[in-house]
Amino acid sequence: MIAQVIIDISTLSLDRPFDYKVKFPLDQEIQIGSIVLVPFNRKDEIGVVVGLGSKKREGIELLEIKEIISQDRAFDEKMLELCQSISKRYLAPLTDTIRLALPPGQRVAVRAKLKVNLDFNLEELTERELKAAELLKAGPTRDGMITQKLLKEIDSKMISTLKKKGFLKEIRRIEKRNGPVKTVEFAYQNVSADRIREDLKRSLKSAKKQSEILKVILNEKRLPAVDLIKKTGASRASLNSLCKKGLIRLEREEVPLILDHFFPEEFRGDFDLNLDQDAALKSIEQALDEGEHKTKLLYGVTASGKTEIYLRAAERALRLGKSVLILVPEISLTPQIAHRFNQRFEGNLAILHSALSPAERFNQWEMIKTGRLKVVLGARSAIFAPLNDLGLIILDEEHESAYKQNVSPRYHALFAAKRRAEIEGAILILGSATPSLETRFAAESGRYELLKLPKRVMDSPNPVIEIVDMKGEDAPLSGSLKEAIKAALRDERKVILFLNRRGYFGYIICKDCGYVYKCAHCDVSMVYHLKTKRLECHHCGFSSRPKGGCPSCQGSRIGFYSMGTERVEVELRKLFPNSAIIRMDKDTTKAKGAHRESLIAFKESKSAILIGTQMIAKGLDFPDVGLVGVINSDTSLHLPDFRSEERTFQLLMQISGRAGRGDFLSRVIIQTHSPASSAILAAQRNDYDSFYESEIIARKELKFPPFSELINIVFTSKREESATLAAKMVYDWLGGKRQEGTDFEVLGPTPSPISRLSGQHRWHLIIKTAKLESTLSMLREAKLDFEPKGLSADVKMTIDVDPLWML
C-alpha cells in the first residue's frame, strides 16, 4: 500500500504530499486522516495521511511509515474533501486548511532528546570536555535521557561540541497529548444494598456522618465525592473510612466541561407560527425528509422569528437522526442564541469559538466527534466541526463580513458551508434580514429557494425611524437624540447607542499647519484613548503619548476631532448620572465572558444605556428597548469600496432591528452628515427590496459581483519601490495572459487605500472575472512562477479570492 502524507503539520512548512510505503500490520489500520510518524530529510517527522493507493512511480524506492501515532484519525474523507475544495478555490496551502480540521489543543511532535553514548572513548576529549562529560554521565536522567535541568548547567557550545564528537547521541521521541481534560472523583456503592443496610443497623449506629453518607449512596448510587461531602456535612476522613471498609469505592473519571456561556433570560413561551413562518418551516422540513442537498434563503425582517424556524428545523433534523450546525458571525452573538438553543437542546449542544480555552475547545470537539453532542453552535471555524451524519447547516446573518477569514486560508464561510452541505447531502439555510446582493441574486436566479418572513412576530410594531442632519452640530449627541434618551429613560425603557469607532477622539490635527498625528507604521491616523492617555493605532497596535505641540511646525494649536465610544460614554455619564452606562467595544470586552457579563448587566438594569461598536448591532433581543441611536452613520458610507452603500444599509437595518421588540412604539434616530444618501433613506423606509433593485442595476453596469467574481492581489514590502515594481511586473504578466484569450479584467496597479500597514508598503491589483476556474488556474501558475523567483526577496504577494474589503 502507498500512502500520501502531508509532512510537518505542526509547522505547516510544506504543501505537497509525499509517498510512503505502508507495510503489515500498519496497512490493516491506516486510514485517511491518520496521524503518522515518517522519516523525512534524515529525521523523523509528523504527518497526516491524505491519500491511499497501490501505485508508485517507477524507479523510485519509497521509505516506510514508521508508526501510526493515534488510533483516532484527525478527520474523515468528507472533511478532507472540504479542505481540498477550500484549498483549491482560495489558492491556499492544503496544510493551512487541514490545520483547521485538526483536534484543537492536540499536541503531537517529535522531540529531540540527548543521551550519553556509553561506548564512546573518553580519551578523545580535551580536559575541559572530559569534565563536562563526566558531569553528564553521572547526572540524573529521565528514561535514560539527560534532563533539561542538567543541560542548562552546561554551556550550550560545550553541548554542541560533545554532540559533534559523538559523546552525546540525539534520540528523537514522539510526544503526544490529546488536549487537557477534566476529571472528577466519583463515589460508588461498592456492595449490595442489603449489606449496607445491615451495617447501618449494627456497627455504624455510632458513626452518624458515615451513616449519612451511606444513606445518600443508597439513594444516588453514584455521586461526585465533593458533592457527597457537601450534601452530608461529613468529612473526607469519614468517606475514606467507608472506602477502607469496602462499602464505597472512589474512581476518577473524565467529565464534559460545563460551559457557562448561556444568557439568563426568561423564555417567552411556546407560540404558534404565523402563516409565513409555517410555510417556511414546512419547506425546510420537506427538504430534510427527502434527504437531498438544497440551499434555502430565509429572508425575514428583523424580529420576524427566524430563530424559531432554526430551532424547529433543528428538532426535525435530530428526529431524523441527523446532526445540526449553526454558524453565527460574531462571538458576541453567542450568549443569547446559545441560551435559546440550550433551552431547546439541553445536554445536546456544543459551543465552538475562539474565546474558549484550549481545554474547553478540545472537550467540545471530542464530544462532537464521538456523537455525544449533535447540535453545534459556533463562529466561522465551526464549519470544520467533526459532526457525523450532518443533516442541517444554518448560516445566520449570512451577509456578515465576519464570515471571511483574512489570513490563509482566506476562505469565506458561505462557500465552505455550501461545499460541506453538498458533500454531506445536507440542507443549507442562509438567514438574514438584509441578504448580501450576491445571495439575493442567486435566489432570484433560482439557484436558492427564497423563503420570506415579511412580518414581525408577536404583532410588535415597527419602530419609527428618524434622520437627524448633523451639519452644524458640534457635540456627538444632537439635541434631538438627547431629548429622545431622556424620554426613553423617563418611561423606564432601555437605550442602545451605536458608534462604530472606539476610543475617545478619532484623530488629532494641528490647526496651524494641518499635520495629522499618524501611526509610525501605518498610513492611518492615531486614535486618542482617555483611559490610557495614549494615541493608539487600531490596525497594528502601535501606541505613543501625544506631544505637547505639533511635531511638524511646533505650533500649540492642537485640535481634537471626531469621537469614539469612550468619549460618548463620558458625555452620557455627565448627562444621565443616575442611569447604568454600559460600554461594549474591543477595549471593554477583552476578558473572557465580558460580552455575556455586559449584556446581563444591561438586561438587569431598569434604567440603562448600552453604547457600543458593531458587536451590539445584531443578534440582541431586549423587548424593553425604547430607543436606538446611531451616533454617526457615515463611518462606512464614504469608504473607497463598491460595497460601502450596501454595508451602510445593512448595518443601519441591523441596529434599527434592536428596537421594536416589545408591545409599544419605539424610536430609531440616525445621525448623519449625508441625509440624502440612498442607503440611509432606504433604511429609514425599512425598504430592502427597493435598495436591492437600484443597487443591482449599478453592479451590473460596472460588472461587479454578482456579475463577476473578484480577486485582490496585494503586494507588500518594506520598500515602496519593491512593492510597486512587483505589482507592475505581475500586471504585465497578466496582460500577456489576456492576449492569449483569457476572459478577465484587471484594475490597477495602484497603492492600496491604506497604502502602508505595520511598516509594509502596499500595492494591489483587482481582477474581475466571469470564469473563475480558468482564472484561478492561471493564478496558480503565477504563484509558482513569481513567488519563488520572479519577485524580489522582500516582496510578499497575497492572492485574496472573494475579497470583502479592498482597503
mmCIF file with all atom_site columns, N, CA, C and O in Angstrom, residues 95-131:
data_model
loop_
_atom_site.group_PDB
_atom_site.id
_atom_site.type_symbol
_atom_site.label_atom_id
_atom_site.label_alt_id
_atom_site.label_comp_id
_atom_site.label_asym_id
_atom_site.label_entity_id
_atom_site.label_seq_id
_atom_site.pdbx_PDB_ins_code
_atom_site.Cartn_x
_atom_site.Cartn_y
_atom_site.Cartn_z
_atom_site.occupancy
_atom_site.B_iso_or_equiv
_atom_site.pdbx_formal_charge
_atom_site.auth_seq_id
_atom_site.auth_comp_id
_atom_site.auth_asym_id
_atom_site.auth_atom_id
_atom_site.pdbx_PDB_model_num
ATOM 1   N N  . THR A 1 95  ? -2.039  22.407 3.791  1.00 0.00 ? 95  THR A N  1
ATOM 2   C CA . THR A 1 95  ? -1.694  22.313 5.210  1.00 0.00 ? 95  THR A CA 1
ATOM 3   C C  . THR A 1 95  ? -2.410  23.379 6.040  1.00 0.00 ? 95  THR A C  1
ATOM 4   O O  . THR A 1 95  ? -2.821  23.117 7.174  1.00 0.00 ? 95  THR A O  1
ATOM 5   N N  . ASP A 1 96  ? -2.573  24.584 5.498  1.00 0.00 ? 96  ASP A N  1
ATOM 6   C CA . ASP A 1 96  ? -3.271  25.649 6.224  1.00 0.00 ? 96  ASP A CA 1
ATOM 7   C C  . ASP A 1 96  ? -4.716  25.247 6.504  1.00 0.00 ? 96  ASP A C  1
ATOM 8   O O  . ASP A 1 96  ? -5.265  25.532 7.574  1.00 0.00 ? 96  ASP A O  1
ATOM 9   N N  . THR A 1 97  ? -5.353  24.616 5.518  1.00 0.00 ? 97  THR A N  1
ATOM 10  C CA . THR A 1 97  ? -6.752  24.229 5.672  1.00 0.00 ? 97  THR A CA 1
ATOM 11  C C  . THR A 1 97  ? -6.889  23.018 6.585  1.00 0.00 ? 97  THR A C  1
ATOM 12  O O  . THR A 1 97  ? -7.788  22.965 7.423  1.00 0.00 ? 97  THR A O  1
ATOM 13  N N  . ILE A 1 98  ? -5.990  22.044 6.428  1.00 0.00 ? 98  ILE A N  1
ATOM 14  C CA . ILE A 1 98  ? -6.031  20.850 7.273  1.00 0.00 ? 98  ILE A CA 1
ATOM 15  C C  . ILE A 1 98  ? -5.874  21.223 8.745  1.00 0.00 ? 98  ILE A C  1
ATOM 16  O O  . ILE A 1 98  ? -6.501  20.630 9.625  1.00 0.00 ? 98  ILE A O  1
ATOM 17  N N  . ARG A 1 99  ? -5.072  22.243 9.009  1.00 0.00 ? 99  ARG A N  1
ATOM 18  C CA . ARG A 1 99  ? -4.869  22.672 10.404 1.00 0.00 ? 99  ARG A CA 1
ATOM 19  C C  . ARG A 1 99  ? -6.198  23.003 11.067 1.00 0.00 ? 99  ARG A C  1
ATOM 20  O O  . ARG A 1 99  ? -6.402  22.727 12.250 1.00 0.00 ? 99  ARG A O  1
ATOM 21  N N  . LEU A 1 100 ? -7.151  23.580 10.318 1.00 0.00 ? 100 LEU A N  1
ATOM 22  C CA . LEU A 1 100 ? -8.438  23.966 10.885 1.00 0.00 ? 100 LEU A CA 1
ATOM 23  C C  . LEU A 1 100 ? -9.307  22.758 11.221 1.00 0.00 ? 100 LEU A C  1
ATOM 24  O O  . LEU A 1 100 ? -10.225 22.865 12.026 1.00 0.00 ? 100 LEU A O  1
ATOM 25  N N  . ALA A 1 101 ? -9.018  21.615 10.585 1.00 0.00 ? 101 ALA A N  1
ATOM 26  C CA . ALA A 1 101 ? -9.805  20.405 10.823 1.00 0.00 ? 101 ALA A CA 1
ATOM 27  C C  . ALA A 1 101 ? -9.214  19.517 11.903 1.00 0.00 ? 101 ALA A C  1
ATOM 28  O O  . ALA A 1 101 ? -9.835  18.535 12.302 1.00 0.00 ? 101 ALA A O  1
ATOM 29  N N  . LEU A 1 102 ? -8.011  19.836 12.370 1.00 0.00 ? 102 LEU A N  1
ATOM 30  C CA . LEU A 1 102 ? -7.364  19.006 13.390 1.00 0.00 ? 102 LEU A CA 1
ATOM 31  C C  . LEU A 1 102 ? -7.963  19.269 14.763 1.00 0.00 ? 102 LEU A C  1
ATOM 32  O O  . LEU A 1 102 ? -8.496  20.349 15.025 1.00 0.00 ? 102 LEU A O  1
ATOM 33  N N  . PRO A 1 103 ? -7.856  18.296 15.660 1.00 0.00 ? 103 PRO A N  1
ATOM 34  C CA . PRO A 1 103 ? -8.394  18.494 17.013 1.00 0.00 ? 103 PRO A CA 1
ATOM 35  C C  . PRO A 1 103 ? -7.751  19.692 17.681 1.00 0.00 ? 103 PRO A C  1
ATOM 36  O O  . PRO A 1 103 ? -6.522  19.787 17.726 1.00 0.00 ? 103 PRO A O  1
ATOM 37  N N  . PRO A 1 104 ? -8.528  20.640 18.192 1.00 0.00 ? 104 PRO A N  1
ATOM 38  C CA . PRO A 1 104 ? -7.938  21.803 18.866 1.00 0.00 ? 104 PRO A CA 1
ATOM 39  C C  . PRO A 1 104 ? -7.236  21.374 20.148 1.00 0.00 ? 104 PRO A C  1
ATOM 40  O O  . PRO A 1 104 ? -7.709  20.507 20.875 1.00 0.00 ? 104 PRO A O  1
ATOM 41  N N  . GLY A 1 105 ? -6.087  21.967 20.411 1.00 0.00 ? 105 GLY A N  1
ATOM 42  C CA . GLY A 1 105 ? -5.354  21.656 21.624 1.00 0.00 ? 105 GLY A CA 1
ATOM 43  C C  . GLY A 1 105 ? -4.523  20.394 21.541 1.00 0.00 ? 105 GLY A C  1
ATOM 44  O O  . GLY A 1 105 ? -3.799  20.068 22.469 1.00 0.00 ? 105 GLY A O  1
ATOM 45  N N  . GLN A 1 106 ? -4.627  19.657 20.399 1.00 0.00 ? 106 GLN A N  1
ATOM 46  C CA . GLN A 1 106 ? -3.844  18.428 20.300 1.00 0.00 ? 106 GLN A CA 1
ATOM 47  C C  . GLN A 1 106 ? -2.380  18.767 20.052 1.00 0.00 ? 106 GLN A C  1
ATOM 48  O O  . GLN A 1 106 ? -2.066  19.631 19.254 1.00 0.00 ? 106 GLN A O  1
ATOM 49  N N  . ARG A 1 107 ? -1.486  18.071 20.733 1.00 0.00 ? 107 ARG A N  1
ATOM 50  C CA . ARG A 1 107 ? -0.055  18.282 20.544 1.00 0.00 ? 107 ARG A CA 1
ATOM 51  C C  . ARG A 1 107 ? 0.595   16.954 20.167 1.00 0.00 ? 107 ARG A C  1
ATOM 52  O O  . ARG A 1 107 ? 0.587   16.014 20.938 1.00 0.00 ? 107 ARG A O  1
ATOM 53  N N  . VAL A 1 108 ? 1.068   16.866 18.953 1.00 0.00 ? 108 VAL A N  1
ATOM 54  C CA . VAL A 1 108 ? 1.814   15.684 18.509 1.00 0.00 ? 108 VAL A CA 1
ATOM 55  C C  . VAL A 1 108 ? 3.101   16.197 17.885 1.00 0.00 ? 108 VAL A C  1
ATOM 56  O O  . VAL A 1 108 ? 3.077   16.952 16.931 1.00 0.00 ? 108 VAL A O  1
ATOM 57  N N  . ALA A 1 109 ? 4.229   15.812 18.442 1.00 0.00 ? 109 ALA A N  1
ATOM 58  C CA . ALA A 1 109 ? 5.506   16.318 17.920 1.00 0.00 ? 109 ALA A CA 1
ATOM 59  C C  . ALA A 1 109 ? 6.599   15.311 18.193 1.00 0.00 ? 109 ALA A C  1
ATOM 60  O O  . ALA A 1 109 ? 6.498   14.474 19.080 1.00 0.00 ? 109 ALA A O  1
ATOM 61  N N  . VAL A 1 110 ? 7.658   15.410 17.377 1.00 0.00 ? 110 VAL A N  1
ATOM 62  C CA . VAL A 1 110 ? 8.856   14.609 17.608 1.00 0.00 ? 110 VAL A CA 1
ATOM 63  C C  . VAL A 1 110 ? 9.875   15.512 18.286 1.00 0.00 ? 110 VAL A C  1
ATOM 64  O O  . VAL A 1 110 ? 10.275  16.532 17.728 1.00 0.00 ? 110 VAL A O  1
ATOM 65  N N  . ARG A 1 111 ? 10.249  15.167 19.499 1.00 0.00 ? 111 ARG A N  1
ATOM 66  C CA . ARG A 1 111 ? 11.179  15.983 20.270 1.00 0.00 ? 111 ARG A CA 1
ATOM 67  C C  . ARG A 1 111 ? 12.558  15.325 20.309 1.00 0.00 ? 111 ARG A C  1
ATOM 68  O O  . ARG A 1 111 ? 12.670  14.123 20.487 1.00 0.00 ? 111 ARG A O  1
ATOM 69  N N  . ALA A 1 112 ? 13.598  16.139 20.131 1.00 0.00 ? 112 ALA A N  1
ATOM 70  C CA . ALA A 1 112 ? 14.967  15.633 20.195 1.00 0.00 ? 112 ALA A CA 1
ATOM 71  C C  . ALA A 1 112 ? 15.414  15.587 21.646 1.00 0.00 ? 112 ALA A C  1
ATOM 72  O O  . ALA A 1 112 ? 15.340  16.591 22.356 1.00 0.00 ? 112 ALA A O  1
ATOM 73  N N  . LYS A 1 113 ? 15.844  14.412 22.095 1.00 0.00 ? 113 LYS A N  1
ATOM 74  C CA . LYS A 1 113 ? 16.384  14.221 23.438 1.00 0.00 ? 113 LYS A CA 1
ATOM 75  C C  . LYS A 1 113 ? 17.850  13.809 23.315 1.00 0.00 ? 113 LYS A C  1
ATOM 76  O O  . LYS A 1 113 ? 18.257  13.216 22.322 1.00 0.00 ? 113 LYS A O  1
ATOM 77  N N  . LEU A 1 114 ? 18.641  14.100 24.344 1.00 0.00 ? 114 LEU A N  1
ATOM 78  C CA . LEU A 1 114 ? 20.059  13.754 24.340 1.00 0.00 ? 114 LEU A CA 1
ATOM 79  C C  . LEU A 1 114 ? 20.339  12.615 25.311 1.00 0.00 ? 114 LEU A C  1
ATOM 80  O O  . LEU A 1 114 ? 19.806  12.588 26.429 1.00 0.00 ? 114 LEU A O  1
ATOM 81  N N  . LYS A 1 115 ? 21.189  11.697 24.854 1.00 0.00 ? 115 LYS A N  1
ATOM 82  C CA . LYS A 1 115 ? 21.543  10.515 25.642 1.00 0.00 ? 115 LYS A CA 1
ATOM 83  C C  . LYS A 1 115 ? 23.056  10.314 25.552 1.00 0.00 ? 115 LYS A C  1
ATOM 84  O O  . LYS A 1 115 ? 23.675  10.538 24.507 1.00 0.00 ? 115 LYS A O  1
ATOM 85  N N  . VAL A 1 116 ? 23.663  9.863  26.676 1.00 0.00 ? 116 VAL A N  1
ATOM 86  C CA . VAL A 1 116 ? 25.102  9.609  26.684 1.00 0.00 ? 116 VAL A CA 1
ATOM 87  C C  . VAL A 1 116 ? 25.417  8.341  25.895 1.00 0.00 ? 116 VAL A C  1
ATOM 88  O O  . VAL A 1 116 ? 24.743  7.319  26.046 1.00 0.00 ? 116 VAL A O  1
ATOM 89  N N  . ASN A 1 117 ? 26.416  8.430  25.007 1.00 0.00 ? 117 ASN A N  1
ATOM 90  C CA . ASN A 1 117 ? 26.898  7.268  24.253 1.00 0.00 ? 117 ASN A CA 1
ATOM 91  C C  . ASN A 1 117 ? 27.908  6.521  25.136 1.00 0.00 ? 117 ASN A C  1
ATOM 92  O O  . ASN A 1 117 ? 29.068  6.930  25.274 1.00 0.00 ? 117 ASN A O  1
ATOM 93  N N  . LEU A 1 118 ? 27.456  5.434  25.762 1.00 0.00 ? 118 LEU A N  1
ATOM 94  C CA . LEU A 1 118 ? 28.289  4.702  26.723 1.00 0.00 ? 118 LEU A CA 1
ATOM 95  C C  . LEU A 1 118 ? 29.496  4.036  26.070 1.00 0.00 ? 118 LEU A C  1
ATOM 96  O O  . LEU A 1 118 ? 30.459  3.673  26.752 1.00 0.00 ? 118 LEU A O  1
ATOM 97  N N  . ASP A 1 119 ? 29.450  3.831  24.752 1.00 0.00 ? 119 ASP A N  1
ATOM 98  C CA . ASP A 1 119 ? 30.573  3.192  24.045 1.00 0.00 ? 119 ASP A CA 1
ATOM 99  C C  . ASP A 1 119 ? 31.634  4.200  23.601 1.00 0.00 ? 119 ASP A C  1
ATOM 100 O O  . ASP A 1 119 ? 32.613  3.827  22.957 1.00 0.00 ? 119 ASP A O  1
ATOM 101 N N  . PHE A 1 120 ? 31.427  5.461  23.927 1.00 0.00 ? 120 PHE A N  1
ATOM 102 C CA . PHE A 1 120 ? 32.345  6.499  23.448 1.00 0.00 ? 120 PHE A CA 1
ATOM 103 C C  . PHE A 1 120 ? 33.687  6.416  24.198 1.00 0.00 ? 120 PHE A C  1
ATOM 104 O O  . PHE A 1 120 ? 33.730  6.190  25.413 1.00 0.00 ? 120 PHE A O  1
ATOM 105 N N  . ASN A 1 121 ? 34.790  6.606  23.447 1.00 0.00 ? 121 ASN A N  1
ATOM 106 C CA . ASN A 1 121 ? 36.130  6.600  24.029 1.00 0.00 ? 121 ASN A CA 1
ATOM 107 C C  . ASN A 1 121 ? 36.429  7.990  24.597 1.00 0.00 ? 121 ASN A C  1
ATOM 108 O O  . ASN A 1 121 ? 36.668  8.951  23.857 1.00 0.00 ? 121 ASN A O  1
ATOM 109 N N  . LEU A 1 122 ? 36.463  8.092  25.939 1.00 0.00 ? 122 LEU A N  1
ATOM 110 C CA . LEU A 1 122 ? 36.645  9.389  26.585 1.00 0.00 ? 122 LEU A CA 1
ATOM 111 C C  . LEU A 1 122 ? 38.007  10.009 26.322 1.00 0.00 ? 122 LEU A C  1
ATOM 112 O O  . LEU A 1 122 ? 38.205  11.221 26.535 1.00 0.00 ? 122 LEU A O  1
ATOM 113 N N  . GLU A 1 123 ? 38.965  9.205  25.862 1.00 0.00 ? 123 GLU A N  1
ATOM 114 C CA . GLU A 1 123 ? 40.300  9.718  25.593 1.00 0.00 ? 123 GLU A CA 1
ATOM 115 C C  . GLU A 1 123 ? 40.315  10.728 24.450 1.00 0.00 ? 123 GLU A C  1
ATOM 116 O O  . GLU A 1 123 ? 41.285  11.485 24.280 1.00 0.00 ? 123 GLU A O  1
ATOM 117 N N  . GLU A 1 124 ? 39.235  10.749 23.651 1.00 0.00 ? 124 GLU A N  1
ATOM 118 C CA . GLU A 1 124 ? 39.173  11.675 22.515 1.00 0.00 ? 124 GLU A CA 1
ATOM 119 C C  . GLU A 1 124 ? 38.823  13.100 22.963 1.00 0.00 ? 124 GLU A C  1
ATOM 120 O O  . GLU A 1 124 ? 38.860  14.034 22.167 1.00 0.00 ? 124 GLU A O  1
ATOM 121 N N  . LEU A 1 125 ? 38.479  13.266 24.234 1.00 0.00 ? 125 LEU A N  1
ATOM 122 C CA . LEU A 1 125 ? 38.026  14.566 24.722 1.00 0.00 ? 125 LEU A CA 1
ATOM 123 C C  . LEU A 1 125 ? 39.171  15.344 25.364 1.00 0.00 ? 125 LEU A C  1
ATOM 124 O O  . LEU A 1 125 ? 40.096  14.769 25.944 1.00 0.00 ? 125 LEU A O  1
ATOM 125 N N  . THR A 1 126 ? 39.077  16.669 25.286 1.00 0.00 ? 126 THR A N  1
ATOM 126 C CA . THR A 1 126 ? 40.023  17.534 25.990 1.00 0.00 ? 126 THR A CA 1
ATOM 127 C C  . THR A 1 126 ? 39.694  17.511 27.481 1.00 0.00 ? 126 THR A C  1
ATOM 128 O O  . THR A 1 126 ? 38.645  17.002 27.905 1.00 0.00 ? 126 THR A O  1
ATOM 129 N N  . GLU A 1 127 ? 40.566  18.100 28.262 1.00 0.00 ? 127 GLU A N  1
ATOM 130 C CA . GLU A 1 127 ? 40.360  18.095 29.715 1.00 0.00 ? 127 GLU A CA 1
ATOM 131 C C  . GLU A 1 127 ? 39.056  18.804 30.091 1.00 0.00 ? 127 GLU A C  1
ATOM 132 O O  . GLU A 1 127 ? 38.307  18.340 30.954 1.00 0.00 ? 127 GLU A O  1
ATOM 133 N N  . ARG A 1 128 ? 38.804  19.929 29.451 1.00 0.00 ? 128 ARG A N  1
ATOM 134 C CA . ARG A 1 128 ? 37.566  20.692 29.746 1.00 0.00 ? 128 ARG A CA 1
ATOM 135 C C  . ARG A 1 128 ? 36.325  19.920 29.295 1.00 0.00 ? 128 ARG A C  1
ATOM 136 O O  . ARG A 1 128 ? 35.312  19.892 29.983 1.00 0.00 ? 128 ARG A O  1
ATOM 137 N N  . GLU A 1 129 ? 36.408  19.290 28.118 1.00 0.00 ? 129 GLU A N  1
ATOM 138 C CA . GLU A 1 129 ? 35.291  18.492 27.608 1.00 0.00 ? 129 GLU A CA 1
ATOM 139 C C  . GLU A 1 129 ? 35.037  17.273 28.494 1.00 0.00 ? 129 GLU A C  1
ATOM 140 O O  . GLU A 1 129 ? 33.891  16.892 28.744 1.00 0.00 ? 129 GLU A O  1
ATOM 141 N N  . LEU A 1 130 ? 36.132  16.670 28.991 1.00 0.00 ? 130 LEU A N  1
ATOM 142 C CA . LEU A 1 130 ? 36.014  15.492 29.838 1.00 0.00 ? 130 LEU A CA 1
ATOM 143 C C  . LEU A 1 130 ? 35.281  15.835 31.139 1.00 0.00 ? 130 LEU A C  1
ATOM 144 O O  . LEU A 1 130 ? 34.474  15.048 31.637 1.00 0.00 ? 130 LEU A O  1
ATOM 145 N N  . LYS A 1 131 ? 35.587  16.990 31.680 1.00 0.00 ? 131 LYS A N  1
ATOM 146 C CA . LYS A 1 131 ? 34.928  17.422 32.915 1.00 0.00 ? 131 LYS A CA 1
ATOM 147 C C  . LYS A 1 131 ? 33.408  17.528 32.721 1.00 0.00 ? 131 LYS A C  1
ATOM 148 O O  . LYS A 1 131 ? 32.616  17.083 33.564 1.00 0.00 ? 131 LYS A O  1
#
